Coordinates of C-alpha atoms in Angstrom, one line a residue:
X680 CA 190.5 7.8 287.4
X681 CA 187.0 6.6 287.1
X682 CA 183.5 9.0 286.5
X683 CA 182.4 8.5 290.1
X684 CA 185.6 9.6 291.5
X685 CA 186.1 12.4 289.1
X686 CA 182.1 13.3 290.3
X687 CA 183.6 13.6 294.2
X688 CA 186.0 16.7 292.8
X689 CA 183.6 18.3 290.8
X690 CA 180.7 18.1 293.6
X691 CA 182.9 19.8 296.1
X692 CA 184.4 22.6 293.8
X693 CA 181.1 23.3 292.5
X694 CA 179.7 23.3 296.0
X695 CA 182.6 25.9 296.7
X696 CA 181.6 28.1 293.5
X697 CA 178.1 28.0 294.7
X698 CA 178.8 29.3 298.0
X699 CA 180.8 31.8 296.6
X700 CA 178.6 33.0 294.3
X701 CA 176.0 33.0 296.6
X702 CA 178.6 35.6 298.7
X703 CA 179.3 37.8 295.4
X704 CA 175.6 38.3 294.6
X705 CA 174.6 39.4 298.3
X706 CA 177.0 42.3 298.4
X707 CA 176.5 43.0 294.8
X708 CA 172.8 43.6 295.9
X709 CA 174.0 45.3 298.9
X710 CA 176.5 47.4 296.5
X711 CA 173.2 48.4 294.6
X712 CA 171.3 49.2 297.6
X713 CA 173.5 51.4 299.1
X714 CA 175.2 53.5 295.8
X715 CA 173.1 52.6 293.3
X716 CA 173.7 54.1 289.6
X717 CA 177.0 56.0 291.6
X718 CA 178.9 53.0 291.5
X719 CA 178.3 51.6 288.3
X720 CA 179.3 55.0 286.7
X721 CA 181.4 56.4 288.8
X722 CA 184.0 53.6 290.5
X723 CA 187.1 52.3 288.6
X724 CA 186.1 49.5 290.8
X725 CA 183.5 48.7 288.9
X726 CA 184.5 46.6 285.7
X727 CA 186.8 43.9 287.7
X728 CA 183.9 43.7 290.0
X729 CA 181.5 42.9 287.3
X730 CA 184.3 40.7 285.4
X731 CA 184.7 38.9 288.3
X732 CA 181.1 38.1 289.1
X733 CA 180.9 37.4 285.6
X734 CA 183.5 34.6 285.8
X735 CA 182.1 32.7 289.0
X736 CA 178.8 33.3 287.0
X737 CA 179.8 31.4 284.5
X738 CA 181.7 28.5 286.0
X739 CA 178.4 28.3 288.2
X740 CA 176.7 27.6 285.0
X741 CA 179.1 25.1 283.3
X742 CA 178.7 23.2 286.5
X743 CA 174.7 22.5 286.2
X744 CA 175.4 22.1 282.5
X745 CA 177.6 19.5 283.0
X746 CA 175.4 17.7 285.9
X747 CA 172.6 17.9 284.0
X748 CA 173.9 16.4 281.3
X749 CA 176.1 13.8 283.1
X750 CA 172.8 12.7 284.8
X751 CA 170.6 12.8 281.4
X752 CA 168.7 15.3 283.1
X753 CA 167.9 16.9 279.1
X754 CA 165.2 19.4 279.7
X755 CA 166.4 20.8 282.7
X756 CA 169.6 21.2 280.6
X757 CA 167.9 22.5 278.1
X758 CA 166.1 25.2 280.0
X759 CA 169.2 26.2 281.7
X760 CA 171.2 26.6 279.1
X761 CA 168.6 28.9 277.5
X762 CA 168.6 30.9 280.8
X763 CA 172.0 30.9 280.7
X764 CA 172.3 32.1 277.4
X765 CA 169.8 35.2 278.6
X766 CA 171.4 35.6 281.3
X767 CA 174.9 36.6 280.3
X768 CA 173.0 38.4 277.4
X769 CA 171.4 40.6 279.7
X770 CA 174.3 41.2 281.9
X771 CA 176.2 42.7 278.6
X772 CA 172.9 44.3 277.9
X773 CA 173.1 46.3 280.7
X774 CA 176.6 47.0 280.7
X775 CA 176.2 48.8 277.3
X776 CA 173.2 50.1 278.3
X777 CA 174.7 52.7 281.4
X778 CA 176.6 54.9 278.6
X779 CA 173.9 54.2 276.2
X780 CA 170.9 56.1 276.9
X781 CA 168.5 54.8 274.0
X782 CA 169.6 51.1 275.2
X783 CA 168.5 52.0 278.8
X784 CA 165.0 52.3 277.7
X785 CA 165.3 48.6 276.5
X786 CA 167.1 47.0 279.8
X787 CA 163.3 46.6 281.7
X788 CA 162.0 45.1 278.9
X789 CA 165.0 42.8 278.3
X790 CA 165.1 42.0 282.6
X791 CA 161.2 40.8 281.6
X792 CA 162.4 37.9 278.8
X793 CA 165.0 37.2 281.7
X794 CA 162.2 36.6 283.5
X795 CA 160.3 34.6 281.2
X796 CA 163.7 31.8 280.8
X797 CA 163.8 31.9 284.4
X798 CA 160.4 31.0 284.9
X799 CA 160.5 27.9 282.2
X800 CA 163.5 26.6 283.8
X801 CA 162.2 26.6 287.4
X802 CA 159.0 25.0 286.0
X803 CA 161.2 22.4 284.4
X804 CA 162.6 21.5 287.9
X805 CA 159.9 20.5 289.3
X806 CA 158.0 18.9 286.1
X807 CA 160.7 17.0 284.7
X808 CA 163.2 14.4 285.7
X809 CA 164.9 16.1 287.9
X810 CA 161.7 16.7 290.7
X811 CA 162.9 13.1 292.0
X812 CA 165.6 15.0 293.3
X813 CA 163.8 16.7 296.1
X814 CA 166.3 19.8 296.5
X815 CA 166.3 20.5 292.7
X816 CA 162.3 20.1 293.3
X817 CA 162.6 22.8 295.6
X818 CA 165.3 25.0 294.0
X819 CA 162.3 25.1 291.0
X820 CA 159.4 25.6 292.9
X821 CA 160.5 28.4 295.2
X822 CA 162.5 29.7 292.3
X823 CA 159.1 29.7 289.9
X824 CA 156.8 31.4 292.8
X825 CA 159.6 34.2 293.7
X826 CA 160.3 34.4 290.2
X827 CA 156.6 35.0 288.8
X828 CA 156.5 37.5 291.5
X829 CA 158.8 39.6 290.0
X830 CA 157.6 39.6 286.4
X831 CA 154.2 41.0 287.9
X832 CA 155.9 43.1 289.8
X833 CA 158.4 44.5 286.8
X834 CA 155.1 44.6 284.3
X835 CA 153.6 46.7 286.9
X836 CA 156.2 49.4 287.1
X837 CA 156.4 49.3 283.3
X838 CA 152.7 50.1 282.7
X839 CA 152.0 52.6 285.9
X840 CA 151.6 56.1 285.3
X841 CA 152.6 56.6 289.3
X842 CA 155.7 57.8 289.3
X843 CA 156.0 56.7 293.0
X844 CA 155.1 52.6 292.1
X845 CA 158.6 51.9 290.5
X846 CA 160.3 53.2 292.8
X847 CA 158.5 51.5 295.6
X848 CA 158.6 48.2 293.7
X849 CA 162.5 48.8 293.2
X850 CA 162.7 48.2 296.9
X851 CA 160.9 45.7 297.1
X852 CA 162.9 43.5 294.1
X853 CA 166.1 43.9 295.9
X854 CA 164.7 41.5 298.8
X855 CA 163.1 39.5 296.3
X856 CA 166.4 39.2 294.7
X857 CA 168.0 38.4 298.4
X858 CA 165.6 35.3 298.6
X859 CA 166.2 34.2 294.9
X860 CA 170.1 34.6 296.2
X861 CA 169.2 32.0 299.0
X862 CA 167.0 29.7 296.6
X863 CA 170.7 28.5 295.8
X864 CA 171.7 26.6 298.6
X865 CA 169.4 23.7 297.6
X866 CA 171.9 23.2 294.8
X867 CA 174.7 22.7 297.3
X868 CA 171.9 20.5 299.2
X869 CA 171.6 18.5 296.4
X870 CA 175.4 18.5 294.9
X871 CA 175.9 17.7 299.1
X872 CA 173.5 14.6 298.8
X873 CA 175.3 13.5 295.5
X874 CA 178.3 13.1 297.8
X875 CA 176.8 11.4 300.1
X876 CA 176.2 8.7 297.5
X877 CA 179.4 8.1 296.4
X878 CA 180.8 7.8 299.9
X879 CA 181.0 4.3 299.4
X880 CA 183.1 4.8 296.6
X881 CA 187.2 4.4 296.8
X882 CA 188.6 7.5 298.0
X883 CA 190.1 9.8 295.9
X884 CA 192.8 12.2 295.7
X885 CA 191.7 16.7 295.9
X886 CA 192.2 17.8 292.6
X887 CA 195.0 20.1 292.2
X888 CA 193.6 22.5 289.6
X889 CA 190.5 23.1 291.7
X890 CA 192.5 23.3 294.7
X891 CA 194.5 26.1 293.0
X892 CA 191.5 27.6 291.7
X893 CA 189.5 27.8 295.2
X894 CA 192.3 29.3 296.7
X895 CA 193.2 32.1 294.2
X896 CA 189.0 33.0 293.4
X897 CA 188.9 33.0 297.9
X898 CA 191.8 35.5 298.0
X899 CA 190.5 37.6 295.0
X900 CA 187.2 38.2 295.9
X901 CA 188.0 38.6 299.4
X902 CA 189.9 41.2 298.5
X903 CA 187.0 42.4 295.8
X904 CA 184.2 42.4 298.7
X905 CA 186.4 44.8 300.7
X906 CA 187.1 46.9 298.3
X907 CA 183.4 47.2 296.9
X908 CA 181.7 47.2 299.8
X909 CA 184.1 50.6 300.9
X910 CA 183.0 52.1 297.3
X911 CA 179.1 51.7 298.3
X912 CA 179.3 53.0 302.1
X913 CA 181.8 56.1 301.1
X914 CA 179.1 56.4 298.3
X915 CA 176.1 56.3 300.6
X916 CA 177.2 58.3 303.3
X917 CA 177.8 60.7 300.2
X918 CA 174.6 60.4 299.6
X919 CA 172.9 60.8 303.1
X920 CA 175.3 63.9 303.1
X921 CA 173.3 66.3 300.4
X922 CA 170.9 67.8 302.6
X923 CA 173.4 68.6 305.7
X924 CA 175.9 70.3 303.2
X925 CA 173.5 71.8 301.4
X926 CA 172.1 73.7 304.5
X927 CA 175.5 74.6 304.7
X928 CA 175.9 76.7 301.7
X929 CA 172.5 78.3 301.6
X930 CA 174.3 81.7 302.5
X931 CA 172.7 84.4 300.9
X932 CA 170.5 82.4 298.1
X933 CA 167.1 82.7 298.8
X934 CA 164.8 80.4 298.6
X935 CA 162.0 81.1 295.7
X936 CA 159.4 79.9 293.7
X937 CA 157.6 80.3 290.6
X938 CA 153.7 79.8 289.4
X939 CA 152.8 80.6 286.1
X940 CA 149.1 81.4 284.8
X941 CA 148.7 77.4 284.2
X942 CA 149.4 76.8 287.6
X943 CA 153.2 75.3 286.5
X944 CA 155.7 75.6 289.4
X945 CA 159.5 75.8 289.3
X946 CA 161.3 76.4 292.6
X947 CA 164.6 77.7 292.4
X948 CA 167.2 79.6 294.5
X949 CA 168.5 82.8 293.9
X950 CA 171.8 84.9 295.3
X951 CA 171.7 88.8 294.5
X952 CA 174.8 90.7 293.2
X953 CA 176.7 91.5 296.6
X954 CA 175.8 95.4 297.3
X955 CA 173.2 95.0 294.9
X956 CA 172.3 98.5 293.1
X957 CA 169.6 98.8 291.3
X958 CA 170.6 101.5 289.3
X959 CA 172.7 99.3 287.8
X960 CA 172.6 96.3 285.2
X961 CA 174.5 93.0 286.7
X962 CA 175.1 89.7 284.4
X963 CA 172.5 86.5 284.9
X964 CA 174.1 82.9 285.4
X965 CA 171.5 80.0 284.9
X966 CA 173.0 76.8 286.6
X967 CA 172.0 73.9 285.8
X968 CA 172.1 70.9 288.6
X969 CA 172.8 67.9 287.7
X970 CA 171.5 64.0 288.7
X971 CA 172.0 64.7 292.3
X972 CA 170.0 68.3 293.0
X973 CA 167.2 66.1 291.4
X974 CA 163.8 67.2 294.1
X975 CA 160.9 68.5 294.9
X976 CA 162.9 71.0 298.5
X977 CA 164.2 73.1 296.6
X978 CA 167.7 72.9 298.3
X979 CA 170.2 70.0 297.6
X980 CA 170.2 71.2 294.1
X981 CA 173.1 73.6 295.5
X982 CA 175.0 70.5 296.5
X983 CA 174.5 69.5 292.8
X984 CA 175.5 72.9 291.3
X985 CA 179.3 73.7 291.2
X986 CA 179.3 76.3 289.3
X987 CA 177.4 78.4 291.5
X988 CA 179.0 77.1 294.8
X989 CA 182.4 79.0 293.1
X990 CA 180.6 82.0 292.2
X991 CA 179.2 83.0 295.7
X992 CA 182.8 82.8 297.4
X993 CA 183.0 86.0 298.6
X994 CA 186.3 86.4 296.1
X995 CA 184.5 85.8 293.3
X996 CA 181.2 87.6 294.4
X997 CA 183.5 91.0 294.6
X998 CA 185.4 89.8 291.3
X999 CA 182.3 89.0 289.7
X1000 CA 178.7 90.5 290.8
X1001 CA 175.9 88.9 288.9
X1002 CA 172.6 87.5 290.0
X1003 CA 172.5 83.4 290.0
X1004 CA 169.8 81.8 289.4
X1005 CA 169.5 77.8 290.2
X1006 CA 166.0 76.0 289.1
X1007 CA 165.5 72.8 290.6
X1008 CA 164.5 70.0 288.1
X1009 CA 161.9 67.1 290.2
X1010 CA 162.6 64.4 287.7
X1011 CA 165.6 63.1 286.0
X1012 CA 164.4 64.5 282.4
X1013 CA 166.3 67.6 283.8
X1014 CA 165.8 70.8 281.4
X1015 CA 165.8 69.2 278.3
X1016 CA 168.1 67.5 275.8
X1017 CA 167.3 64.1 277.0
X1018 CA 165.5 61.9 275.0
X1019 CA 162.6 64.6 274.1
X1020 CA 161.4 65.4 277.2
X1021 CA 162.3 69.6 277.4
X1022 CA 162.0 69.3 280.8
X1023 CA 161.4 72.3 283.2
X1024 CA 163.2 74.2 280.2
X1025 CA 160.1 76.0 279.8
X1026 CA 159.4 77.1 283.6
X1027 CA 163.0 78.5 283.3
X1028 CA 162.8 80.8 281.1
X1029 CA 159.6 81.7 282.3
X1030 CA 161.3 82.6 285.5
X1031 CA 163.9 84.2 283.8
X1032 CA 161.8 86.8 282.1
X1033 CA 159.9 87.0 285.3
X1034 CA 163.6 88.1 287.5
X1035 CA 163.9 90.5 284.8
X1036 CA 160.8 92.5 285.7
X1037 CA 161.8 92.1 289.4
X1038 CA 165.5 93.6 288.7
X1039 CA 167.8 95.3 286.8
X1040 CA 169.5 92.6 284.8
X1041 CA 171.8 93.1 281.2
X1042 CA 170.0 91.2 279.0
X1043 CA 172.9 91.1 277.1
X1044 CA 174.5 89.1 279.4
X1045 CA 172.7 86.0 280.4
X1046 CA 174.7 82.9 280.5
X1047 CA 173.8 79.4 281.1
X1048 CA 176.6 76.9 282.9
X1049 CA 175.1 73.0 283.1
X1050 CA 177.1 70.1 284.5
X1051 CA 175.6 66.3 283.7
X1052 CA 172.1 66.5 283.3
X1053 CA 172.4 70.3 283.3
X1054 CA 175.1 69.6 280.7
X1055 CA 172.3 68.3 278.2
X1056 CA 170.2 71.3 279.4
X1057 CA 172.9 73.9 278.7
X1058 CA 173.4 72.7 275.4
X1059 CA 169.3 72.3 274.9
X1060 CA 168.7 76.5 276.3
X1061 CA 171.0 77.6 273.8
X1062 CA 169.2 75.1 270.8
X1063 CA 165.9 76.2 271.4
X1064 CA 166.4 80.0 273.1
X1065 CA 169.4 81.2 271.1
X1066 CA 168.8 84.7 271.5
X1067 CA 168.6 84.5 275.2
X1068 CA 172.1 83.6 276.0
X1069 CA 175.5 85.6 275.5
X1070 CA 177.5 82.5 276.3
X1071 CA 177.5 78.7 277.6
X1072 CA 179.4 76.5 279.3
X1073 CA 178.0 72.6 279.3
X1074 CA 180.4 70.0 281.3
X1075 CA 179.8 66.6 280.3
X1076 CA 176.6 67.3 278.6
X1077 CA 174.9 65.8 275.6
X1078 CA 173.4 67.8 273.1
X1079 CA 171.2 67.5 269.5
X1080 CA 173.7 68.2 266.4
X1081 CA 170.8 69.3 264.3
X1082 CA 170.4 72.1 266.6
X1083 CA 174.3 73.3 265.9
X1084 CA 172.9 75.8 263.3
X1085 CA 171.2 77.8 265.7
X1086 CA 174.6 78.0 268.1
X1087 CA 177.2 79.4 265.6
X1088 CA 177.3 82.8 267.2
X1089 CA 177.2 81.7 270.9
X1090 CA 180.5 81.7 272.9
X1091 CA 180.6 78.3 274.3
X1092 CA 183.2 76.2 276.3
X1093 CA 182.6 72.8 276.3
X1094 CA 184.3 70.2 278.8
X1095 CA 184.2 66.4 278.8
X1096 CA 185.9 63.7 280.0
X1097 CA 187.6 61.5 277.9
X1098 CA 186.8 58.2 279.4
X1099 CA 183.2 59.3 281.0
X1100 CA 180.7 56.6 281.2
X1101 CA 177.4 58.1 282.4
X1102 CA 177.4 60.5 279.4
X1103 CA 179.7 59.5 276.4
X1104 CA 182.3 61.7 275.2
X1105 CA 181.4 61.9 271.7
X1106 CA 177.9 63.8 272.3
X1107 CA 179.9 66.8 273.4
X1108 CA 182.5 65.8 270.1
X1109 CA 179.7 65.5 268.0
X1110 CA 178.1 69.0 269.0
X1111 CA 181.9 70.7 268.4
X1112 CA 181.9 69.4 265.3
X1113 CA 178.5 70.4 263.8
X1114 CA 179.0 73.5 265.3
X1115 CA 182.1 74.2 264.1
X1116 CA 180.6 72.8 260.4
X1117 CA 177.8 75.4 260.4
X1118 CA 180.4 78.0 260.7
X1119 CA 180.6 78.6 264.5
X1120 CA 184.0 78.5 266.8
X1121 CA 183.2 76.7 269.7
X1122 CA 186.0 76.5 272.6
X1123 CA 186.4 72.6 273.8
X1124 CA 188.6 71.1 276.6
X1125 CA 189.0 67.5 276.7
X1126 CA 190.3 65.7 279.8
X1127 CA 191.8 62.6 280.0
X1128 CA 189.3 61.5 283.3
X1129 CA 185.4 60.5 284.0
X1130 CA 182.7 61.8 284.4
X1131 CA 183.4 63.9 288.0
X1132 CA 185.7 66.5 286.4
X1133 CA 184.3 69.7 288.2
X1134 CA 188.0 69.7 290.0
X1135 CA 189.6 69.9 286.5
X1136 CA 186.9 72.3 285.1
X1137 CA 187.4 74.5 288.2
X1138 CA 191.5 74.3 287.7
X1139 CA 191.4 75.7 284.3
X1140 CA 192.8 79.2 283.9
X1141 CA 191.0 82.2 282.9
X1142 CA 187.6 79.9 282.3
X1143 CA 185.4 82.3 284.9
X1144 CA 187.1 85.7 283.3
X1145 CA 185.8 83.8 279.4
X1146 CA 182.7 83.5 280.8
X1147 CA 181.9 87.2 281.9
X1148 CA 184.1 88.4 279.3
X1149 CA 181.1 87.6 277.0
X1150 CA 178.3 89.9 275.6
X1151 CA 175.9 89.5 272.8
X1152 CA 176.2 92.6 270.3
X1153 CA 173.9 95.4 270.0

């Protein structure tokens, strides 16, 4: 079978892998827009999705390696395969990066060089051989303007002090992304045009291997769009969801704020011992939200804050009367123990000492529960305020090791799930171990799940009677 004929295959299967990946990368962008980080760190779903978007990816990318070369086209294979190269680097890159949080601080930065090989390879579209061919001319020229528009647009959000910029910009690089997405139908212009050429050719047989190969990526990522696409609107409507159920278990916690002398505020919500005396002491329990009560109206963060939604069940409000107290962090830095950002960690225990004027609470009995990002702040109250706490209970948290010292003769119960993406296992391993090192005898519960284990935390006998069981000594 001669070149030419050969060429008639190849054009039409990679005419079908561009279309397809055209397809892939609209709903992954739609995936993105609609559940965001949930989906990456919270759906089995998520690896074959990204393994298969990998794979058409790549056999995208073998195809223009092999046209360009076929065709002598030498810069413009050059520069793709660079791109390329980047490309799948980045993709990795990121992968890494969403159980990694030092390597998330790196991803912008690494989405700028992206960028950059994008940029030289559109320009070598349209500057080298290949702008003879007037839809690979095109592919590079709208490709260089949309991309250039991005790097300004990604330094922008990287050097801004407005916290409201990146987020606007975010937007506005998903459409930007939409119309790179589309920039890819000149290929199949242009691989179409190829065709047209060789029509004159003797007619050739389909290939069976790319027959075989259309057929079982179709069915697959037919199969993979449904499925994702279900992922991201169940996640969304999740999302859209916080406020409405929120409202729904405001109950009895107040709403309340608190301004200190610099003019600082933390709003929180608070729920009273039912029946409260004051004549008598009653326990404290800080909880800690986590990513979702993230805000500035002081409500969804009971939406975010299981622990408390169990303890104001009228069961346990008779079994256990204690005042709850739940801060509301406005940024993702939480209450410390990320990066080194303490957070609102100050505010709250401000506020704390402030409810203790207000009522009759054993100070002997404060405890701090944290799930996620209040995870890392349960584990950071009880580094830097030891003596404030009579026990703690981070889920899924991170914490600093060199603070274990200070921990030894806190009561803590520490859950994680074994396979959790958004926050790594061995954080809460690590923090066991040192603590158990510098002499202390930490409680841990390991399960073999995710990251969402509040259902298993909340099945675990006796955890709630531990928890009030505790008091620090006289």
């Amino acid at each position: 079978m001669s070149t030419k004929l050969d060429s008639k295959n190849i054009y039409n299967f990679a005419n079908f892998l561009i279309g397809l990946f055209i397809v892939l990368s609209l709903v992954q962008i739609i995936v993105e827009a609609l559940a965001g980080y949930r989906f990456y760190l919270f759906s089995p779903y998520y690896e074959p999705w990204i393994i298969l978007l990998t794979i058409v990816t790549i056999a995208v990318m073998l195809v223009l390696l092999w046209y360009f070369r076929t065709k002598n086209y030498r810069i413009a294979f050059i520069a793709f395969l660079i791109s390329s190269v980047t490309s799948l680097a980045f993709t990795l890159m990121a992968y890494l990066a969403l159980s990694d949080r030092d390597l998330q601080k790196s991803v912008p930065w690494a989405f700028v060089i992206l960028l950059c090989t994008g940029i030289i390879y559109s320009v070598s579209l349209f500057t080298s051989k290949t702008r003879h061919k007037r839809w690979l001319f095109w592919v590079g020229a709208i490709g260089f303007s949309l991309e250039l528009i991005l790097l300004v647009l990604q330094l922008w959000a990287l050097n801004t002090d407005n916290a409201a910029v990146p987020i606007i910009i975010g937007k506005v690089l998903l459409w930007i992304l939409v119309l790179i997405n589309f920039n890819m139908i000149f290929y199949i212009l242009n691989f179409k045009e190829e065709l047209d050429l060789l029509k004159s050719e003797a007619k050739t047989e389909p290939s069976n291997l790319f027959t075989g190969i259309r057929v079982g990526l179709g069915i697959v990522s037919l199969f993979a769009v449904l499925i994702v696409l279900n992922v991201a609107t169940s996640e969304y409507a999740w999302e859209k969801g916080k406020v409405a159920r929120s409202k729904l278990m405001v109950g009895d916690f107040e709403a309340k704020i608190y301004v200190n002398a610099q003019n600082d505020t933390l709003l929180y919500r608070l729920q009273l011992p039912k029946d409260y005396d004051s004549n008598k002491e009653y326990p404290l329990v800080v909880n800690l939200h986590n990513g979702g009560g993230v805000g500035t109206d002081n409500l969804i963060q009971l939406d975010a804050t299981t622990t408390a939604q169990l303890l104001s069940t009228a069961e346990n409000r008779e079994k256990y009367p204690a005042f709850i107290f739940l801060p509301q962090s406005p940024t993702n830095n939480g209450f410390g123990g990320i990066s080194d950002d303490p957070g609102v960690s100050g505010l709250v225990f401000e506020a704390m000492d402030q409810l203790e004027k207000e009522y009759n609470i054993d100070d002997k009995r404060r405890y701090v529960v944290g799930m996620s990002t209040g995870g890392y702040g349960a584990w950071y109250f009880i580094g830097v305020k030891p003596e404030k706490f009579a026990a703690a209970i981070p889920i899924c948290g991170g914490g600093d090791p060199k603070m274990a010292a200070k921990m030894t003769h806190i009561p803590i119960w520490a859950f994680h799930g074994k396979t959790d993406k958004s926050v790594p296992v061995h954080l809460t391993q690590n923090m066991i171990k040192a603590i158990r090192k510098a002499g202390g005898s930490p409680k841990y519960t390991e399960f073999s799940a995710g990251h969402l284990i509040w259902d298993k935390v909340q099945s675990t006998p006796g955890y709630l009677d531990w928890l009030f069981a505790q008091k620090r000594p006289d």
